[in-house]
Amino acid sequence: QKEVEQNSGPLSVPEGAIASLNCTYSDRGSQSFFWYRQYSGKSPELIMSIYSNGDKEDGRFTAQLNKASQYVSLLIRDSQPSDSATYLCAVRGLVDSSYKLIFGSGTRLLVRP
Amino acid sequence: EPEVTQTPSHQVTQMGQEVILRCVPISNHLYFYWYRQILGQKVEFLVSFYNNEISEKSEIFDDQFSVERPDGSNFTLKIRSTKLEDSAMYFCASSLTGQDRYGYTFGSGTRLTVV
């Protein structure tokens, strides 16, 4: 059973701080990794994708991937109250030619003004 | 920006009734998906669809469920004889390729309430 694990939170940070969100996955054959943001009652919105070890930066967001440790993280710099949402980690593997995404349960982020 | 459109946004149905959830994927996308999210739980994969046939389905996607692409634009999920536990948000998604490294785009969802 392929699993994606996230701390459910809430992770509470003050406005302007760095928020660090973590995710581990069980399938060593996983190839592509995604971070989605989901506001309450809304659909997931893709904010970052990463598939190579190391860091990938996009504006205030940095995704980090360590395949040896089966670990992916998302850093949000200069956190804003509008960043308050649930952040979903999603993983896609190619071992069985599956194109589906496997989601973690999400980490709720609360940015305090 | 292209988007995936889902209708209706909210559907209330009586237990045992059939419902059809509709989706219009992004026009040049070739892969289509249905996911569901029970309140407070994970986003769960139901089914993927490519070249007018199911390419993969989960254990949740049993004989109660079916999908169809009746024309060049719509992609539907039919749930026969709905149960209380089918109450959830249902999300349609599409991608240009199955191995799209950019993930895929979700629709705004249909909230299904079975009473």
Tab-separated table of N, CA, C and O in Angstrom, chain A residues 35-75:
chain	number	residue	atom	x	y	z
A	35	TRP	N	2.906	19.817	-4.636
A	35	TRP	CA	2.266	20.470	-3.506
A	35	TRP	C	1.039	21.209	-4.019
A	35	TRP	O	1.121	22.008	-4.958
A	36	TYR	N	-0.083	20.907	-3.384
A	36	TYR	CA	-1.333	21.586	-3.687
A	36	TYR	C	-1.772	22.365	-2.459
A	36	TYR	O	-1.559	21.950	-1.322
A	37	ARG	N	-2.413	23.464	-2.705
A	37	ARG	CA	-3.027	24.254	-1.637
A	37	ARG	C	-4.541	24.076	-1.759
A	37	ARG	O	-5.106	24.136	-2.856
A	38	GLN	N	-5.203	23.892	-0.628
A	38	GLN	CA	-6.653	23.707	-0.634
A	38	GLN	C	-7.268	24.580	0.447
A	38	GLN	O	-7.034	24.376	1.639
A	39	TYR	N	-8.047	25.549	0.002
A	39	TYR	CA	-8.831	26.342	0.942
A	39	TYR	C	-10.084	25.551	1.304
A	39	TYR	O	-10.548	24.723	0.517
A	40	SER	N	-10.633	25.837	2.462
A	40	SER	CA	-11.778	25.091	2.959
A	40	SER	C	-12.936	25.114	1.966
A	40	SER	O	-13.365	26.186	1.522
A	41	GLY	N	-13.407	23.937	1.586
A	41	GLY	CA	-14.539	23.832	0.681
A	41	GLY	C	-14.201	24.035	-0.782
A	41	GLY	O	-15.103	24.040	-1.637
A	42	LYS	N	-12.923	24.200	-1.079
A	42	LYS	CA	-12.490	24.441	-2.456
A	42	LYS	C	-11.680	23.267	-2.987
A	42	LYS	O	-11.347	22.333	-2.256
A	43	SER	N	-11.361	23.333	-4.270
A	43	SER	CA	-10.589	22.257	-4.889
A	43	SER	C	-9.094	22.487	-4.701
A	43	SER	O	-8.653	23.618	-4.446
A	44	PRO	N	-8.294	21.426	-4.808
A	44	PRO	CA	-6.839	21.591	-4.718
A	44	PRO	C	-6.299	22.445	-5.865
A	44	PRO	O	-6.724	22.300	-7.010
A	45	GLU	N	-5.336	23.279	-5.527
A	45	GLU	CA	-4.721	24.192	-6.490
A	45	GLU	C	-3.219	23.908	-6.494
A	45	GLU	O	-2.565	24.001	-5.456
A	46	LEU	N	-2.680	23.559	-7.648
A	46	LEU	CA	-1.264	23.221	-7.737
A	46	LEU	C	-0.395	24.456	-7.519
A	46	LEU	O	-0.594	25.484	-8.160
A	47	ILE	N	0.580	24.341	-6.599
A	47	ILE	CA	1.484	25.459	-6.390
A	47	ILE	C	2.925	25.106	-6.743
A	47	ILE	O	3.692	25.987	-7.123
A	48	MET	N	3.320	23.844	-6.619
A	48	MET	CA	4.713	23.484	-6.934
A	48	MET	C	4.758	22.027	-7.390
A	48	MET	O	4.011	21.195	-6.898
A	49	SER	N	5.705	21.762	-8.285
A	49	SER	CA	6.016	20.379	-8.629
A	49	SER	C	7.532	20.222	-8.591
A	49	SER	O	8.273	21.179	-8.828
A	50	ILE	N	8.003	19.021	-8.262
A	50	ILE	CA	9.437	18.757	-8.220
A	50	ILE	C	9.670	17.298	-8.530
A	50	ILE	O	8.857	16.438	-8.157
A	51	TYR	N	10.760	17.002	-9.254
A	51	TYR	CA	11.040	15.605	-9.596
A	51	TYR	C	12.511	15.259	-9.517
A	51	TYR	O	12.888	14.109	-9.684
A	52	SER	N	13.360	16.236	-9.244
A	52	SER	CA	14.789	15.968	-9.085
A	52	SER	C	15.203	16.309	-7.673
A	52	SER	O	14.671	17.244	-7.063
A	53	ASN	N	16.160	15.573	-7.143
A	53	ASN	CA	16.683	15.880	-5.816
A	53	ASN	C	17.185	17.310	-5.753
A	53	ASN	O	17.763	17.833	-6.707
A	54	GLY	N	16.950	17.948	-4.606
A	54	GLY	CA	17.420	19.305	-4.424
A	54	GLY	C	16.264	20.251	-4.199
A	54	GLY	O	15.198	19.858	-3.747
A	55	ASP	N	16.531	21.510	-4.486
A	55	ASP	CA	15.568	22.573	-4.244
A	55	ASP	C	15.033	23.123	-5.564
A	55	ASP	O	15.738	23.174	-6.565
A	56	LYS	N	13.791	23.558	-5.498
A	56	LYS	CA	13.186	24.256	-6.629
A	56	LYS	C	12.426	25.450	-6.075
A	56	LYS	O	11.597	25.279	-5.183
A	57	GLU	N	12.754	26.618	-6.582
A	57	GLU	CA	12.169	27.839	-6.046
A	57	GLU	C	11.210	28.466	-7.052
A	57	GLU	O	11.459	28.475	-8.260
A	58	ASP	N	10.110	28.993	-6.517
A	58	ASP	CA	9.143	29.728	-7.345
A	58	ASP	C	8.540	30.807	-6.470
A	58	ASP	O	7.662	30.539	-5.663
A	59	GLY	N	9.063	32.021	-6.624
A	59	GLY	CA	8.572	33.128	-5.811
A	59	GLY	C	8.857	32.887	-4.342
A	59	GLY	O	9.985	32.614	-3.953
A	60	ARG	N	7.822	32.936	-3.518
A	60	ARG	CA	7.996	32.725	-2.078
A	60	ARG	C	8.053	31.249	-1.695
A	60	ARG	O	8.253	30.927	-0.535
A	61	PHE	N	7.842	30.377	-2.658
A	61	PHE	CA	7.773	28.950	-2.379
A	61	PHE	C	9.063	28.239	-2.808
A	61	PHE	O	9.607	28.530	-3.870
A	62	THR	N	9.522	27.324	-1.954
A	62	THR	CA	10.640	26.451	-2.302
A	62	THR	C	10.258	25.019	-1.959
A	62	THR	O	9.891	24.736	-0.827
A	63	ALA	N	10.333	24.160	-2.957
A	63	ALA	CA	10.126	22.738	-2.722
A	63	ALA	C	11.484	22.061	-2.618
A	63	ALA	O	12.425	22.409	-3.337
A	64	GLN	N	11.589	21.108	-1.707
A	64	GLN	CA	12.835	20.371	-1.508
A	64	GLN	C	12.533	18.882	-1.591
A	64	GLN	O	11.553	18.411	-1.015
A	65	LEU	N	13.381	18.166	-2.307
A	65	LEU	CA	13.182	16.734	-2.485
A	65	LEU	C	14.443	15.975	-2.119
A	65	LEU	O	15.542	16.329	-2.551
A	66	ASN	N	14.280	14.924	-1.338
A	66	ASN	CA	15.366	14.015	-0.998
A	66	ASN	C	14.854	12.598	-1.214
A	66	ASN	O	14.169	12.040	-0.355
A	67	LYS	N	15.164	12.032	-2.369
A	67	LYS	CA	14.633	10.712	-2.712
A	67	LYS	C	15.240	9.618	-1.843
A	67	LYS	O	14.588	8.622	-1.552
A	68	ALA	N	16.482	9.788	-1.417
A	68	ALA	CA	17.111	8.766	-0.576
A	68	ALA	C	16.374	8.642	0.749
A	68	ALA	O	16.198	7.540	1.277
A	69	SER	N	15.927	9.761	1.274
A	69	SER	CA	15.192	9.765	2.540
A	69	SER	C	13.686	9.696	2.325
A	69	SER	O	12.930	9.654	3.307
A	70	GLN	N	13.252	9.713	1.069
A	70	GLN	CA	11.822	9.657	0.724
A	70	GLN	C	11.078	10.780	1.423
A	70	GLN	O	10.066	10.546	2.111
A	71	TYR	N	11.562	11.960	1.195
A	71	TYR	CA	11.112	13.126	1.940
A	71	TYR	C	10.986	14.302	0.974
A	71	TYR	O	11.869	14.541	0.150
A	72	VAL	N	9.878	15.018	1.085
A	72	VAL	CA	9.689	16.231	0.289
A	72	VAL	C	9.124	17.299	1.203
A	72	VAL	O	8.325	16.988	2.114
A	73	SER	N	9.562	18.524	1.020
A	73	SER	CA	9.099	19.600	1.881
A	73	SER	C	8.757	20.836	1.060
A	73	SER	O	9.140	20.956	-0.104
A	74	LEU	N	8.026	21.717	1.688
A	74	LEU	CA	7.659	22.997	1.089
A	74	LEU	C	7.945	24.093	2.089
A	74	LEU	O	7.485	24.014	3.234
A	75	LEU	N	8.723	25.085	1.656
A	75	LEU	CA	8.973	26.256	2.475
A	75	LEU	C	8.213	27.433	1.887
A	75	LEU	O	8.233	27.653	0.667
